[in-house]
C-alpha cells in the first residue's frame, strides 16, 4: 500500500468555521491517520466525503481524535451520515462510530460532525468495518455490537497529510 493510493483534499472556510474534506480510500487492511493544517484552533464543523474504492462493503466507520481534540456533542451540533442511520460517541468525546447502514464498493460516504481542535494541526484516525464473508448475519451483528462498544482494533496505519485550501 502506497500513501498515494489514498487521495484527499480539503477546504477550510474561516468565516463559517467549516472544514470540507473529500477523497477516496482503496485499502481494507489499514487504518488512515489524517492530519490537517487549520488556519486556527477551535471548533470546526467537518463535512467529509470519501469514496469506497475497495471490493468490500463498509458497515461501520470509526473516527478517533488525537489527545488535543474532541468531538462536539450538544443539541445544536449535527452528527450524521447519509449512509449510516446511527452514531455512537464515547463519553470522553474522542471516539465516534457511524453504523446501521452500508457503503458498497464504488459508493461515497458523507459524514458531518464538529471537532474542537486544541491546536492548528489536529490528527484523527479512522477505521472501517466490513463483515467477514464466512460469518453468519448473527455473528456479524455480534461483532459489530462489540466494535461499537469497545472500539475497533487498530490495524497498521497509513499517515496522510491532507492539503487544505483556506477561503473566507
PDB file of C-alpha atoms in Angstrom:
ATOM      1  CA  UNK A   1       0.000   0.000   0.000  1.00  0.00           C
ATOM      2  CA  UNK A   2       1.380   3.352  -1.031  1.00  0.00           C
ATOM      3  CA  UNK A   3       0.158   6.614   0.506  1.00  0.00           C
ATOM      4  CA  UNK A   4      -0.530   7.974  -2.977  1.00  0.00           C
ATOM      5  CA  UNK A   5      -3.284   5.359  -3.363  1.00  0.00           C
ATOM      6  CA  UNK A   6      -5.338   7.392  -0.888  1.00  0.00           C
ATOM      7  CA  UNK A   7      -6.222  10.801  -2.247  1.00  0.00           C
ATOM      8  CA  UNK A   8      -7.774  13.562  -0.128  1.00  0.00           C
ATOM      9  CA  UNK A   9      -8.014  17.334  -0.211  1.00  0.00           C
ATOM     10  CA  UNK A  10      -9.706  19.901   1.997  1.00  0.00           C
ATOM     11  CA  UNK A  11     -11.095  23.431   2.080  1.00  0.00           C
ATOM     12  CA  UNK A  12     -11.397  25.471   5.292  1.00  0.00           C
ATOM     13  CA  UNK A  13     -13.980  28.261   5.274  1.00  0.00           C
ATOM     14  CA  UNK A  14     -12.756  30.527   8.082  1.00  0.00           C
ATOM     15  CA  UNK A  15     -15.873  32.706   8.168  1.00  0.00           C
ATOM     16  CA  UNK A  16     -18.246  29.728   8.586  1.00  0.00           C
ATOM     17  CA  UNK A  17     -15.751  27.571  10.550  1.00  0.00           C
ATOM     18  CA  UNK A  18     -16.347  24.663   8.169  1.00  0.00           C
ATOM     19  CA  UNK A  19     -13.731  22.141   7.051  1.00  0.00           C
ATOM     20  CA  UNK A  20     -14.710  20.159   3.950  1.00  0.00           C
ATOM     21  CA  UNK A  21     -12.612  17.100   3.043  1.00  0.00           C
ATOM     22  CA  UNK A  22     -13.139  14.734   0.141  1.00  0.00           C
ATOM     23  CA  UNK A  23     -11.213  11.795  -1.211  1.00  0.00           C
ATOM     24  CA  UNK A  24     -11.068   8.081  -1.937  1.00  0.00           C
ATOM     25  CA  UNK A  25      -9.970   5.003   0.022  1.00  0.00           C
ATOM     26  CA  UNK A  26      -8.720   1.826  -1.608  1.00  0.00           C
ATOM     27  CA  UNK A  27      -7.493  -0.223   1.331  1.00  0.00           C
ATOM     28  CA  UNK A  28      -9.263  -2.509   3.780  1.00  0.00           C
ATOM     29  CA  UNK A  29      -6.146  -3.677   5.629  1.00  0.00           C
ATOM     30  CA  UNK A  30      -5.101  -0.285   7.023  1.00  0.00           C
ATOM     31  CA  UNK A  31      -6.446   2.468   9.236  1.00  0.00           C
ATOM     32  CA  UNK A  32      -5.938   6.004   7.962  1.00  0.00           C
ATOM     33  CA  UNK A  33      -4.387   8.723  10.128  1.00  0.00           C
ATOM     34  CA  UNK A  34      -5.326  12.138   8.760  1.00  0.00           C
ATOM     35  CA  UNK A  35      -3.563  15.392   9.663  1.00  0.00           C
ATOM     36  CA  UNK A  36      -4.882  18.762   8.561  1.00  0.00           C
ATOM     37  CA  UNK A  37      -3.438  22.262   8.868  1.00  0.00           C
ATOM     38  CA  UNK A  38      -6.196  24.553  10.118  1.00  0.00           C
ATOM     39  CA  UNK A  39      -5.952  28.340   9.900  1.00  0.00           C
ATOM     40  CA  UNK A  40      -6.680  28.481  13.650  1.00  0.00           C
ATOM     41  CA  UNK A  41      -7.635  26.139  16.509  1.00  0.00           C
ATOM     42  CA  UNK A  42     -11.150  25.926  17.899  1.00  0.00           C
ATOM     43  CA  UNK A  43     -14.483  24.498  16.867  1.00  0.00           C
ATOM     44  CA  UNK A  44     -14.832  23.368  13.239  1.00  0.00           C
ATOM     45  CA  UNK A  45     -17.737  21.658  11.532  1.00  0.00           C
ATOM     46  CA  UNK A  46     -16.278  18.824   9.457  1.00  0.00           C
ATOM     47  CA  UNK A  47     -18.016  17.688   6.280  1.00  0.00           C
ATOM     48  CA  UNK A  48     -16.194  14.648   4.953  1.00  0.00           C
ATOM     49  CA  UNK A  49     -16.872  12.558   1.878  1.00  0.00           C
ATOM     50  CA  UNK A  50     -14.879   9.567   0.757  1.00  0.00           C
ATOM     51  CA  UNK A  51     -15.411   7.023  -1.969  1.00  0.00           C
ATOM     52  CA  UNK A  52     -15.071   3.310  -1.258  1.00  0.00           C
ATOM     53  CA  UNK A  53     -12.652   2.029  -3.906  1.00  0.00           C
ATOM     54  CA  UNK A  54     -12.269  -1.346  -2.177  1.00  0.00           C
ATOM     55  CA  UNK A  55     -14.069  -4.557  -3.049  1.00  0.00           C
ATOM     56  CA  UNK A  56     -15.754  -4.740   0.376  1.00  0.00           C
ATOM     57  CA  UNK A  57     -18.915  -3.198   1.810  1.00  0.00           C
ATOM     58  CA  UNK A  58     -18.319  -0.998   4.847  1.00  0.00           C
ATOM     59  CA  UNK A  59     -20.995  -1.389   7.544  1.00  0.00           C
ATOM     60  CA  UNK A  60     -19.408   0.867  10.177  1.00  0.00           C
ATOM     61  CA  UNK A  61     -16.866   3.682  10.304  1.00  0.00           C
ATOM     62  CA  UNK A  62     -14.974   4.834  13.388  1.00  0.00           C
ATOM     63  CA  UNK A  63     -13.189   8.154  13.883  1.00  0.00           C
ATOM     64  CA  UNK A  64     -10.783   8.703  16.804  1.00  0.00           C
ATOM     65  CA  UNK A  65      -9.317  12.122  17.661  1.00  0.00           C
ATOM     66  CA  UNK A  66      -5.835  12.967  18.859  1.00  0.00           C
ATOM     67  CA  UNK A  67      -5.271  13.856  22.531  1.00  0.00           C
ATOM     68  CA  UNK A  68      -5.734  17.607  21.881  1.00  0.00           C
ATOM     69  CA  UNK A  69      -9.104  17.377  20.109  1.00  0.00           C
ATOM     70  CA  UNK A  70     -12.614  16.189  20.921  1.00  0.00           C
ATOM     71  CA  UNK A  71     -15.890  15.776  19.085  1.00  0.00           C
ATOM     72  CA  UNK A  72     -18.693  18.183  19.928  1.00  0.00           C
ATOM     73  CA  UNK A  73     -21.756  16.556  21.455  1.00  0.00           C
ATOM     74  CA  UNK A  74     -24.521  19.069  22.123  1.00  0.00           C
ATOM     75  CA  UNK A  75     -28.085  19.632  20.962  1.00  0.00           C
ATOM     76  CA  UNK A  76     -27.099  22.308  18.417  1.00  0.00           C
ATOM     77  CA  UNK A  77     -24.434  20.254  16.640  1.00  0.00           C
ATOM     78  CA  UNK A  78     -25.045  17.902  13.725  1.00  0.00           C
ATOM     79  CA  UNK A  79     -23.592  14.395  13.944  1.00  0.00           C
ATOM     80  CA  UNK A  80     -24.859  12.472  10.949  1.00  0.00           C
ATOM     81  CA  UNK A  81     -24.114  10.405   7.912  1.00  0.00           C
ATOM     82  CA  UNK A  82     -26.202   9.953   4.797  1.00  0.00           C
ATOM     83  CA  UNK A  83     -25.310   6.234   4.679  1.00  0.00           C
ATOM     84  CA  UNK A  84     -25.468   5.342   8.387  1.00  0.00           C
ATOM     85  CA  UNK A  85     -28.595   5.925  10.463  1.00  0.00           C
ATOM     86  CA  UNK A  86     -26.928   5.678  13.887  1.00  0.00           C
ATOM     87  CA  UNK A  87     -23.862   7.010  15.642  1.00  0.00           C
ATOM     88  CA  UNK A  88     -22.188   6.349  18.977  1.00  0.00           C
ATOM     89  CA  UNK A  89     -19.837   8.772  20.736  1.00  0.00           C
ATOM     90  CA  UNK A  90     -17.810   7.749  23.775  1.00  0.00           C
ATOM     91  CA  UNK A  91     -18.289   9.803  26.976  1.00  0.00           C
ATOM     92  CA  UNK A  92     -14.789  11.311  26.598  1.00  0.00           C
ATOM     93  CA  UNK A  93     -15.872  12.539  23.132  1.00  0.00           C
ATOM     94  CA  UNK A  94     -12.745  11.135  21.456  1.00  0.00           C
ATOM     95  CA  UNK A  95     -14.292   8.223  19.507  1.00  0.00           C
ATOM     96  CA  UNK A  96     -17.250   8.450  17.125  1.00  0.00           C
ATOM     97  CA  UNK A  97     -18.698   5.426  15.316  1.00  0.00           C
ATOM     98  CA  UNK A  98     -21.220   5.554  12.484  1.00  0.00           C
ATOM     99  CA  UNK A  99     -23.191   2.336  11.908  1.00  0.00           C
ATOM    100  CA  UNK A 100     -26.518   0.775  10.852  1.00  0.00           C
ATOM    101  CA  UNK A 101     -26.045   1.254   7.131  1.00  0.00           C
ATOM    102  CA  UNK A 102     -23.554   0.435   4.418  1.00  0.00           C
ATOM    103  CA  UNK A 103     -21.205   1.854   1.829  1.00  0.00           C
ATOM    104  CA  UNK A 104     -20.798  -0.508  -1.106  1.00  0.00           C
ATOM    105  CA  UNK A 105     -17.796  -0.602  -3.435  1.00  0.00           C
ATOM    106  CA  UNK A 106     -17.848   2.455  -5.688  1.00  0.00           C
ATOM    107  CA  UNK A 107     -20.164   4.441  -3.414  1.00  0.00           C
ATOM    108  CA  UNK A 108     -19.287   7.564  -1.441  1.00  0.00           C
ATOM    109  CA  UNK A 109     -19.992   8.109   2.244  1.00  0.00           C
ATOM    110  CA  UNK A 110     -20.844  11.512   3.700  1.00  0.00           C
ATOM    111  CA  UNK A 111     -20.220  12.285   7.381  1.00  0.00           C
ATOM    112  CA  UNK A 112     -20.875  15.515   9.283  1.00  0.00           C
ATOM    113  CA  UNK A 113     -19.626  16.262  12.799  1.00  0.00           C
ATOM    114  CA  UNK A 114     -17.913  19.054  14.725  1.00  0.00           C
ATOM    115  CA  UNK A 115     -14.449  18.954  16.201  1.00  0.00           C
ATOM    116  CA  UNK A 116     -12.950  21.087  18.961  1.00  0.00           C
ATOM    117  CA  UNK A 117      -9.335  21.305  17.808  1.00  0.00           C
ATOM    118  CA  UNK A 118      -6.910  22.259  20.571  1.00  0.00           C
ATOM    119  CA  UNK A 119      -4.268  23.196  18.019  1.00  0.00           C
ATOM    120  CA  UNK A 120      -3.847  24.130  14.370  1.00  0.00           C
ATOM    121  CA  UNK A 121      -2.789  20.613  13.296  1.00  0.00           C
ATOM    122  CA  UNK A 122      -5.370  18.113  14.556  1.00  0.00           C
ATOM    123  CA  UNK A 123      -4.899  14.475  13.692  1.00  0.00           C
ATOM    124  CA  UNK A 124      -7.591  11.853  13.704  1.00  0.00           C
ATOM    125  CA  UNK A 125      -7.656   8.270  12.574  1.00  0.00           C
ATOM    126  CA  UNK A 126     -10.458   6.295  11.097  1.00  0.00           C
ATOM    127  CA  UNK A 127     -11.281   2.680  10.535  1.00  0.00           C
ATOM    128  CA  UNK A 128     -13.871   0.858   8.520  1.00  0.00           C
ATOM    129  CA  UNK A 129     -15.544  -2.435   9.358  1.00  0.00           C
ATOM    130  CA  UNK A 130     -16.599  -4.951   6.717  1.00  0.00           C
ATOM    131  CA  UNK A 131     -18.224  -8.228   7.755  1.00  0.00           C
ATOM    132  CA  UNK A 132     -16.243 -11.390   7.158  1.00  0.00           C
ATOM    133  CA  UNK A 133     -17.797 -13.289   4.246  1.00  0.00           C
ATOM    134  CA  UNK A 134     -17.952 -16.579   6.162  1.00  0.00           C
ATOM    135  CA  UNK A 135     -19.710 -15.077   9.220  1.00  0.00           C
ATOM    136  CA  UNK A 136     -23.421 -15.557   9.678  1.00  0.00           C
ATOM    137  CA  UNK A 137     -25.645 -12.477   9.974  1.00  0.00           C
ATOM    138  CA  UNK A 138     -25.848 -13.100  13.728  1.00  0.00           C
ATOM    139  CA  UNK A 139     -22.023 -13.336  14.052  1.00  0.00           C
ATOM    140  CA  UNK A 140     -21.592 -10.121  12.056  1.00  0.00           C
ATOM    141  CA  UNK A 141     -24.148  -8.310  14.256  1.00  0.00           C
ATOM    142  CA  UNK A 142     -22.427  -9.518  17.434  1.00  0.00           C
ATOM    143  CA  UNK A 143     -19.027  -8.385  16.120  1.00  0.00           C
ATOM    144  CA  UNK A 144     -20.458  -5.004  15.159  1.00  0.00           C
ATOM    145  CA  UNK A 145     -22.038  -4.552  18.611  1.00  0.00           C
ATOM    146  CA  UNK A 146     -18.656  -5.299  20.230  1.00  0.00           C
ATOM    147  CA  UNK A 147     -16.851  -2.888  17.911  1.00  0.00           C
ATOM    148  CA  UNK A 148     -19.308  -0.096  18.677  1.00  0.00           C
ATOM    149  CA  UNK A 149     -18.948  -0.547  22.438  1.00  0.00           C
ATOM    150  CA  UNK A 150     -15.238  -1.313  22.658  1.00  0.00           C
ATOM    151  CA  UNK A 151     -13.851   0.355  19.556  1.00  0.00           C
ATOM    152  CA  UNK A 152     -12.208  -1.199  16.554  1.00  0.00           C
ATOM    153  CA  UNK A 153      -8.780  -2.765  16.940  1.00  0.00           C
ATOM    154  CA  UNK A 154      -6.070  -0.636  15.435  1.00  0.00           C
ATOM    155  CA  UNK A 155      -4.616  -2.041  12.239  1.00  0.00           C
ATOM    156  CA  UNK A 156      -1.435  -0.897  10.511  1.00  0.00           C
ATOM    157  CA  UNK A 157      -1.767   2.836   9.862  1.00  0.00           C
ATOM    158  CA  UNK A 158      -1.226   4.905   6.747  1.00  0.00           C
ATOM    159  CA  UNK A 159      -0.465   8.511   7.644  1.00  0.00           C
ATOM    160  CA  UNK A 160      -1.871  11.162   5.361  1.00  0.00           C
ATOM    161  CA  UNK A 161      -1.414  14.931   5.457  1.00  0.00           C
ATOM    162  CA  UNK A 162      -4.428  16.495   3.756  1.00  0.00           C
ATOM    163  CA  UNK A 163      -3.715  19.746   1.915  1.00  0.00           C
ATOM    164  CA  UNK A 164      -6.195  22.420   2.986  1.00  0.00           C
ATOM    165  CA  UNK A 165      -7.069  25.498   0.953  1.00  0.00           C
ATOM    166  CA  UNK A 166      -8.233  28.404   3.134  1.00  0.00           C
ATOM    167  CA  UNK A 167     -11.139  30.571   1.961  1.00  0.00           C
ATOM    168  CA  UNK A 168     -13.308  33.255   3.575  1.00  0.00           C
TER     169      UNK A 168
END
